[in-house]
Amino acid sequence: KKVIIVIIAGVFACILNADETTSHVYLKNPIGAKPVAMGEAFSGLSDDINGVFYNPASLCLISNYSFLFSHIEFVQGIRYELLSGLIPVSEKTSAVISVIYVNNGSQELRDAFGNLTGDFVPYQIIPVISFAKSINSELSLGINIKVPYEVIDTYSNFKVLFDFAGFYKLDQ
């Protein structure tokens, strides 16, 4: 039975695996001191609120309210801000609400001939809603719903993105 679940999960992951693109690259920034210290190998060991960005299914392992604030200052004035709050809805269900703000710093604005015409500040705001449900003592399922909103000078757009995850505890 366990082998079948692992095979189905593997096939499902392969089907849903999206191609790598340059779109929404800021969503790949590492989050959390513990996951970064572990080389971002945190999906199978997610045991705190940072798990929302590595394996949302693991969130139901957390039974207390949790909050996370992160500020990262990158080169060239790029700032990455994160605020997350976990609410244990029931004994088997947790929800997280997060907001990510990325400020890319001041950029030069040039016309088609390369003449400097001013400057602008591109930014992204990404609200994230996450849910995790423990199906039984071994299996948990989770989902992230992300709605990144991007602004570059006068251009803006948004998308709706999903992360699906499973967390299965193997016998030790």
Coordinates of N, CA and C in Angstrom, one line a residue:
K1 N 0.8 -1.2 0.0 CA 0.0 0.0 0.0 C 0.9 1.3 0.0
K2 N 1.9 1.3 0.8 CA 2.8 2.4 0.9 C 3.6 2.7 -0.4
V3 N 4.0 1.6 -1.1 CA 4.7 1.7 -2.3 C 3.8 2.3 -3.4
I4 N 2.5 1.9 -3.4 CA 1.6 2.4 -4.4 C 1.4 3.9 -4.2
I5 N 1.3 4.4 -2.9 CA 1.1 5.8 -2.6 C 2.3 6.6 -3.1
V6 N 3.5 6.0 -2.8 CA 4.8 6.7 -3.3 C 4.8 6.8 -4.8
I7 N 4.5 5.7 -5.5 CA 4.5 5.7 -7.0 C 3.5 6.7 -7.5
I8 N 2.3 6.7 -7.0 CA 1.2 7.7 -7.4 C 1.7 9.1 -7.2
A9 N 2.3 9.4 -6.0 CA 2.8 10.7 -5.7 C 3.9 11.1 -6.7
G10 N 4.8 10.2 -7.0 CA 5.8 10.5 -7.9 C 5.3 10.8 -9.3
V11 N 4.4 10.0 -9.8 CA 3.8 10.3 -11.1 C 3.1 11.6 -11.1
F12 N 2.3 11.9 -10.1 CA 1.6 13.2 -9.9 C 2.6 14.3 -9.9
A13 N 3.7 14.2 -9.2 CA 4.7 15.3 -9.2 C 5.3 15.5 -10.6
C14 N 5.5 14.4 -11.3 CA 6.1 14.6 -12.7 C 5.1 15.3 -13.6
I15 N 3.9 14.9 -13.5 CA 2.9 15.5 -14.4 C 2.7 17.0 -14.1
L16 N 2.8 17.4 -12.8 CA 2.6 18.8 -12.5 C 3.9 19.6 -12.5
N17 N 5.0 19.0 -12.8 CA 6.3 19.7 -12.8 C 6.3 20.7 -13.9
A18 N 6.4 22.0 -13.6 CA 6.4 23.0 -14.6 C 7.9 23.3 -15.1
D19 N 8.0 23.7 -16.3 CA 9.3 24.1 -16.9 C 9.9 25.3 -16.1
E20 N 11.2 25.3 -16.0 CA 11.9 26.5 -15.4 C 11.8 27.7 -16.3
T21 N 11.4 28.8 -15.8 CA 11.3 30.0 -16.5 C 11.9 31.1 -15.7
T22 N 12.0 32.3 -16.3 CA 12.5 33.5 -15.6 C 11.4 34.2 -14.9
S23 N 10.2 33.8 -15.1 CA 9.0 34.5 -14.5 C 9.0 34.2 -13.0
H24 N 8.7 35.2 -12.3 CA 8.5 35.2 -10.8 C 9.7 34.6 -10.1
V25 N 10.9 34.9 -10.6 CA 12.1 34.4 -10.1 C 12.3 34.8 -8.6
Y26 N 11.7 35.8 -8.1 CA 11.8 36.2 -6.7 C 11.1 35.2 -5.8
L27 N 10.3 34.4 -6.3 CA 9.7 33.4 -5.5 C 10.6 32.2 -5.1
K28 N 11.8 32.2 -5.8 CA 12.8 31.2 -5.5 C 13.8 31.6 -4.5
N29 N 13.7 32.9 -4.0 CA 14.6 33.3 -3.0 C 14.5 32.4 -1.7
P30 N 15.6 32.1 -1.1 CA 15.6 31.2 0.1 C 14.9 32.0 1.2
I31 N 14.1 31.3 2.0 CA 13.4 31.9 3.1 C 13.7 31.1 4.4
G32 N 14.0 31.8 5.5 CA 14.2 31.2 6.8 C 15.6 30.7 7.1
A33 N 16.1 31.1 8.2 CA 17.5 30.7 8.6 C 17.7 29.2 8.7
K34 N 16.8 28.5 9.3 CA 17.0 27.1 9.4 C 17.0 26.4 8.0
P35 N 16.0 26.6 7.1 CA 16.1 26.0 5.8 C 17.3 26.4 5.0
V36 N 17.8 27.6 5.1 CA 18.9 28.0 4.4 C 20.2 27.4 4.9
A37 N 20.3 27.2 6.3 CA 21.4 26.5 6.9 C 21.4 25.1 6.5
M38 N 20.3 24.5 6.1 CA 20.2 23.1 5.7 C 20.4 23.0 4.2
G39 N 20.8 24.0 3.5 CA 20.9 24.0 2.1 C 19.6 23.9 1.4
E40 N 18.6 24.3 2.0 CA 17.2 24.3 1.5 C 16.7 22.9 1.3
A41 N 17.3 21.9 2.0 CA 16.8 20.5 2.0 C 15.8 20.4 3.2
F42 N 14.7 21.1 3.1 CA 13.8 21.3 4.2 C 12.4 20.7 4.0
S43 N 12.2 20.2 2.8 CA 10.8 19.7 2.5 C 10.4 18.5 3.3
G44 N 11.3 17.6 3.6 CA 11.0 16.4 4.4 C 11.1 16.6 5.9
L45 N 11.7 17.7 6.3 CA 11.9 18.0 7.7 C 11.2 19.3 8.2
S46 N 10.3 19.7 7.4 CA 9.6 21.0 7.7 C 8.8 20.9 9.1
D47 N 9.3 21.5 10.1 CA 8.7 21.4 11.4 C 8.5 22.8 12.0
D48 N 8.5 23.9 11.2 CA 8.2 25.2 11.7 C 7.5 26.0 10.6
I49 N 7.2 27.2 10.8 CA 6.4 28.0 9.9 C 7.1 28.2 8.5
N50 N 8.4 28.1 8.5 CA 9.1 28.2 7.2 C 8.7 27.1 6.2
G51 N 8.1 26.0 6.7 CA 7.7 24.9 5.9 C 6.6 25.4 4.9
V52 N 6.0 26.5 5.1 CA 4.9 27.0 4.2 C 5.5 27.1 2.8
F53 N 6.8 27.5 2.7 CA 7.4 27.7 1.4 C 8.2 26.5 0.9
Y54 N 8.3 25.5 1.6 CA 9.0 24.3 1.2 C 8.1 23.1 1.1
N55 N 7.2 22.9 2.0 CA 6.2 21.8 1.9 C 5.0 22.2 2.8
P56 N 4.0 22.8 2.2 CA 2.8 23.3 3.0 C 2.1 22.2 3.7
A57 N 2.2 20.9 3.2 CA 1.5 19.8 3.9 C 2.1 19.6 5.3
S58 N 3.3 20.0 5.6 CA 3.9 19.8 6.9 C 3.3 20.8 8.0
L59 N 2.6 21.8 7.6 CA 2.1 22.8 8.5 C 1.2 22.2 9.6
C60 N 0.5 21.1 9.3 CA -0.4 20.6 10.3 C 0.3 19.9 11.4
L61 N 1.6 19.8 11.3 CA 2.5 19.3 12.4 C 2.7 20.3 13.5
I62 N 2.3 21.6 13.2 CA 2.5 22.7 14.1 C 1.2 22.9 14.9
S63 N 1.3 22.8 16.2 CA 0.0 22.9 17.0 C -0.1 24.3 17.7
N64 N 0.9 25.2 17.5 CA 0.8 26.5 18.1 C 0.7 27.6 17.1
Y65 N 0.2 28.7 17.5 CA 0.3 29.9 16.6 C 1.7 30.3 16.4
S66 N 2.1 30.6 15.2 CA 3.4 30.9 14.8 C 3.5 32.2 13.9
F67 N 4.5 33.0 14.1 CA 4.6 34.2 13.2 C 6.1 34.2 12.7
L68 N 6.2 34.8 11.6 CA 7.5 34.9 10.9 C 7.6 36.3 10.3
F69 N 8.7 37.0 10.6 CA 9.0 38.2 9.8 C 10.5 38.1 9.3
S70 N 10.7 38.4 8.1 CA 12.0 38.3 7.5 C 12.3 39.5 6.7
H71 N 13.5 40.0 6.8 CA 14.0 41.2 6.0 C 15.3 40.7 5.4
I72 N 15.4 40.8 4.1 CA 16.7 40.4 3.4 C 17.1 41.6 2.6
E73 N 18.3 42.0 2.7 CA 18.8 43.2 1.9 C 19.8 42.6 0.9
F74 N 19.4 42.6 -0.4 CA 20.3 42.1 -1.4 C 21.2 43.2 -2.0
V75 N 22.1 42.8 -2.9 CA 22.9 43.8 -3.5 C 22.1 44.8 -4.4
Q76 N 22.6 45.9 -4.7 CA 21.9 46.9 -5.5 C 20.6 47.4 -5.0
G77 N 20.4 47.4 -3.7 CA 19.3 48.0 -3.0 C 18.0 47.2 -3.1
I78 N 18.1 45.9 -3.5 CA 16.9 45.1 -3.5 C 16.5 44.6 -2.1
R79 N 15.3 44.8 -1.8 CA 14.8 44.4 -0.4 C 13.7 43.4 -0.5
Y80 N 13.8 42.4 0.3 CA 12.8 41.3 0.4 C 12.2 41.2 1.8
E81 N 10.9 41.5 1.9 CA 10.2 41.5 3.2 C 9.2 40.3 3.2
L82 N 9.1 39.7 4.3 CA 8.1 38.6 4.4 C 7.4 38.7 5.8
L83 N 6.1 38.5 5.8 CA 5.4 38.4 7.0 C 4.4 37.2 6.9
S84 N 4.5 36.3 7.8 CA 3.6 35.1 7.8 C 3.0 34.8 9.2
G85 N 1.8 34.3 9.2 CA 1.2 34.0 10.5 C 0.5 32.6 10.3
L86 N 0.7 31.7 11.2 CA 0.1 30.4 11.2 C -1.0 30.3 12.2
I87 N -2.1 29.8 11.8 CA -3.3 29.6 12.7 C -3.7 28.1 12.7
P88 N -3.5 27.5 13.9 CA -4.0 26.1 13.9 C -5.6 26.1 14.0
V89 N -6.2 25.7 12.9 CA -7.7 25.8 12.8 C -8.3 24.7 13.6
S90 N -7.8 23.5 13.6 CA -8.2 22.4 14.4 C -7.0 21.5 14.7
E91 N -7.3 20.4 15.3 CA -6.2 19.5 15.7 C -5.5 19.0 14.4
K92 N -6.2 18.9 13.3 CA -5.7 18.3 12.1 C -5.6 19.3 10.9
T93 N -5.9 20.5 11.1 CA -5.8 21.5 10.1 C -5.1 22.8 10.5
S94 N -4.3 23.3 9.6 CA -3.7 24.6 9.9 C -3.8 25.5 8.6
A95 N -3.8 26.8 8.9 CA -3.8 27.8 7.8 C -2.7 28.8 8.0
V96 N -2.2 29.3 6.9 CA -1.1 30.4 7.0 C -1.5 31.5 6.1
I97 N -1.3 32.7 6.5 CA -1.5 33.9 5.6 C -0.1 34.6 5.6
S98 N 0.4 34.8 4.4 CA 1.7 35.4 4.2 C 1.6 36.6 3.2
V99 N 2.5 37.5 3.4 CA 2.6 38.6 2.4 C 4.1 38.8 2.2
I100 N 4.5 38.7 0.9 CA 5.9 39.0 0.5 C 5.9 40.3 -0.3
Y101 N 6.9 41.1 0.0 CA 7.1 42.4 -0.7 C 8.5 42.5 -1.2
V102 N 8.7 42.6 -2.5 CA 10.1 42.8 -3.0 C 10.2 44.1 -3.7
N103 N 11.1 44.9 -3.2 CA 11.4 46.2 -3.8 C 12.8 46.1 -4.5
N104 N 12.7 46.3 -5.8 CA 13.9 46.1 -6.6 C 14.9 47.3 -6.7
G105 N 14.6 48.3 -5.9 CA 15.5 49.4 -5.9 C 15.3 50.3 -7.2
S106 N 15.8 51.5 -7.1 CA 15.6 52.5 -8.2 C 16.4 52.0 -9.5
Q107 N 15.7 52.1 -10.6 CA 16.2 51.7 -11.9 C 16.2 52.9 -12.8
E108 N 17.1 53.0 -13.7 CA 17.1 54.0 -14.7 C 16.1 53.7 -15.8
L109 N 15.4 54.8 -16.2 CA 14.4 54.7 -17.3 C 15.0 55.4 -18.5
R110 N 15.0 54.6 -19.6 CA 15.6 55.1 -20.8 C 14.6 55.0 -22.0
D111 N 14.8 55.9 -23.0 CA 13.9 55.8 -24.1 C 14.5 54.8 -25.1
A112 N 13.9 54.6 -26.3 CA 14.3 53.7 -27.3 C 15.7 54.0 -27.8
F113 N 16.2 55.2 -27.7 CA 17.6 55.6 -28.1 C 18.6 55.5 -27.1
G114 N 18.2 55.1 -25.8 CA 19.2 54.9 -24.8 C 19.3 56.2 -23.9
N115 N 18.5 57.2 -24.2 CA 18.6 58.5 -23.4 C 17.9 58.3 -22.1
L116 N 18.6 58.8 -21.0 CA 18.0 58.7 -19.7 C 16.8 59.7 -19.6
T117 N 15.7 59.1 -19.2 CA 14.5 60.0 -19.1 C 13.9 60.0 -17.6
G118 N 14.6 59.3 -16.7 CA 14.1 59.4 -15.3 C 14.5 58.1 -14.7
D119 N 13.7 57.7 -13.6 CA 13.9 56.5 -12.9 C 12.6 55.9 -12.4
F120 N 12.6 54.7 -12.0 CA 11.4 54.0 -11.5 C 11.8 53.0 -10.5
V121 N 10.8 52.5 -9.8 CA 11.1 51.4 -8.8 C 10.2 50.2 -9.0
P122 N 10.7 49.2 -9.6 CA 9.9 48.0 -9.8 C 9.7 47.3 -8.5
Y123 N 8.5 46.7 -8.3 CA 8.2 46.0 -7.0 C 7.2 44.9 -7.3
Q124 N 7.2 44.0 -6.3 CA 6.2 42.8 -6.4 C 5.6 42.7 -5.0
I125 N 4.3 42.4 -5.0 CA 3.6 42.1 -3.8 C 2.9 40.7 -4.0
I126 N 3.2 39.8 -3.1 CA 2.7 38.5 -3.2 C 1.9 38.0 -2.0
P127 N 0.6 38.1 -2.0 CA -0.2 37.4 -0.9 C -0.2 35.9 -1.1
V128 N -0.1 35.2 0.0 CA 0.0 33.7 -0.1 C -1.0 33.2 1.0
I129 N -1.9 32.3 0.6 CA -2.8 31.6 1.5 C -2.5 30.2 1.5
S130 N -2.3 29.5 2.6 CA -1.9 28.1 2.7 C -2.8 27.4 3.6
F131 N -3.1 26.1 3.2 CA -3.9 25.2 4.1 C -3.2 23.9 4.1
A132 N -3.2 23.2 5.3 CA -2.7 21.9 5.4 C -3.7 21.1 6.2
K133 N -3.9 19.8 5.8 CA -4.9 19.0 6.5 C -4.2 17.6 6.7
S134 N -4.3 17.1 7.9 CA -3.8 15.8 8.2 C -4.9 14.8 7.9
I135 N -4.6 13.9 6.9 CA -5.6 12.9 6.5 C -5.7 11.8 7.5
N136 N -4.5 11.3 8.0 CA -4.5 10.3 9.0 C -3.1 10.5 9.8
S137 N -2.7 9.6 10.6 CA -1.5 9.8 11.4 C -0.2 9.8 10.5
E138 N -0.3 9.3 9.3 CA 0.9 9.3 8.4 C 0.9 10.3 7.3
L139 N -0.3 10.6 6.8 CA -0.4 11.4 5.5 C -1.0 12.8 5.8
S140 N -0.4 13.8 5.3 CA -0.9 15.2 5.3 C -0.9 15.7 3.9
L141 N -1.8 16.6 3.5 CA -1.8 17.3 2.2 C -1.9 18.8 2.5
G142 N -1.3 19.5 1.5 CA -1.2 21.0 1.7 C -1.3 21.7 0.4
I143 N -1.7 22.9 0.4 CA -1.8 23.8 -0.8 C -1.4 25.2 -0.5
N144 N -0.7 25.8 -1.4 CA -0.4 27.3 -1.3 C -1.1 27.9 -2.5
I145 N -1.7 29.0 -2.3 CA -2.3 29.8 -3.3 C -1.6 31.2 -3.3
K146 N -0.9 31.5 -4.4 CA -0.1 32.7 -4.5 C -0.7 33.6 -5.6
V147 N -0.7 34.9 -5.3 CA -1.2 35.8 -6.3 C -0.2 36.9 -6.5
P148 N 0.9 36.7 -7.2 CA 1.9 37.7 -7.3 C 1.5 38.9 -8.2
Y149 N 1.7 40.1 -7.7 CA 1.3 41.3 -8.5 C 2.7 42.0 -8.7
E150 N 3.0 42.3 -10.0 CA 4.3 42.9 -10.3 C 4.0 44.3 -11.0
V151 N 4.9 45.2 -10.7 CA 4.8 46.5 -11.3 C 6.2 46.9 -11.8
I152 N 6.3 47.2 -13.1 CA 7.6 47.7 -13.7 C 7.2 48.9 -14.5
D153 N 7.6 50.1 -13.9 CA 7.2 51.4 -14.5 C 5.7 51.5 -14.7
T154 N 5.2 51.5 -15.9 CA 3.8 51.7 -16.1 C 3.1 50.3 -16.4
Y155 N 3.9 49.3 -16.4 CA 3.4 47.9 -16.7 C 3.1 47.2 -15.4
S156 N 2.0 46.5 -15.3 CA 1.7 45.6 -14.1 C 1.0 44.4 -14.6
N157 N 1.1 43.3 -13.8 CA 0.3 42.1 -14.1 C 0.2 41.3 -12.8
F158 N -0.7 40.3 -12.8 CA -0.7 39.4 -11.7 C -1.1 38.0 -12.3
K159 N -0.8 37.0 -11.6 CA -1.1 35.6 -11.9 C -1.6 34.9 -10.6
V160 N -2.2 33.8 -10.8 CA -2.6 32.9 -9.7 C -1.8 31.7 -9.8
L161 N -1.0 31.4 -8.8 CA -0.1 30.2 -8.8 C -0.5 29.3 -7.6
F162 N -0.3 28.0 -7.8 CA -0.6 27.0 -6.8 C 0.6 26.1 -6.6
D163 N 0.7 25.7 -5.3 CA 1.7 24.6 -4.9 C 0.9 23.6 -4.2
F164 N 1.0 22.3 -4.6 CA 0.4 21.2 -4.0 C 1.5 20.4 -3.3
A165 N 1.2 19.8 -2.1 CA 2.3 19.1 -1.5 C 1.7 18.0 -0.6
G166 N 2.5 16.9 -0.4 CA 2.1 15.8 0.5 C 3.2 15.6 1.4
F167 N 2.9 15.1 2.6 CA 3.9 14.8 3.6 C 3.5 13.4 4.2
Y168 N 4.3 12.4 4.0 CA 4.0 11.1 4.4 C 5.1 10.6 5.4
K169 N 4.7 10.2 6.6 CA 5.7 9.8 7.6 C 5.9 8.3 7.4
L170 N 7.2 7.9 7.2 CA 7.5 6.5 7.0 C 7.8 5.9 8.4
D171 N 7.6 4.6 8.5 CA 7.9 3.9 9.8 C 9.4 4.0 10.0
Q172 N 9.7 4.2 11.3 CA 11.2 4.3 11.6 C 11.8 3.1 12.0

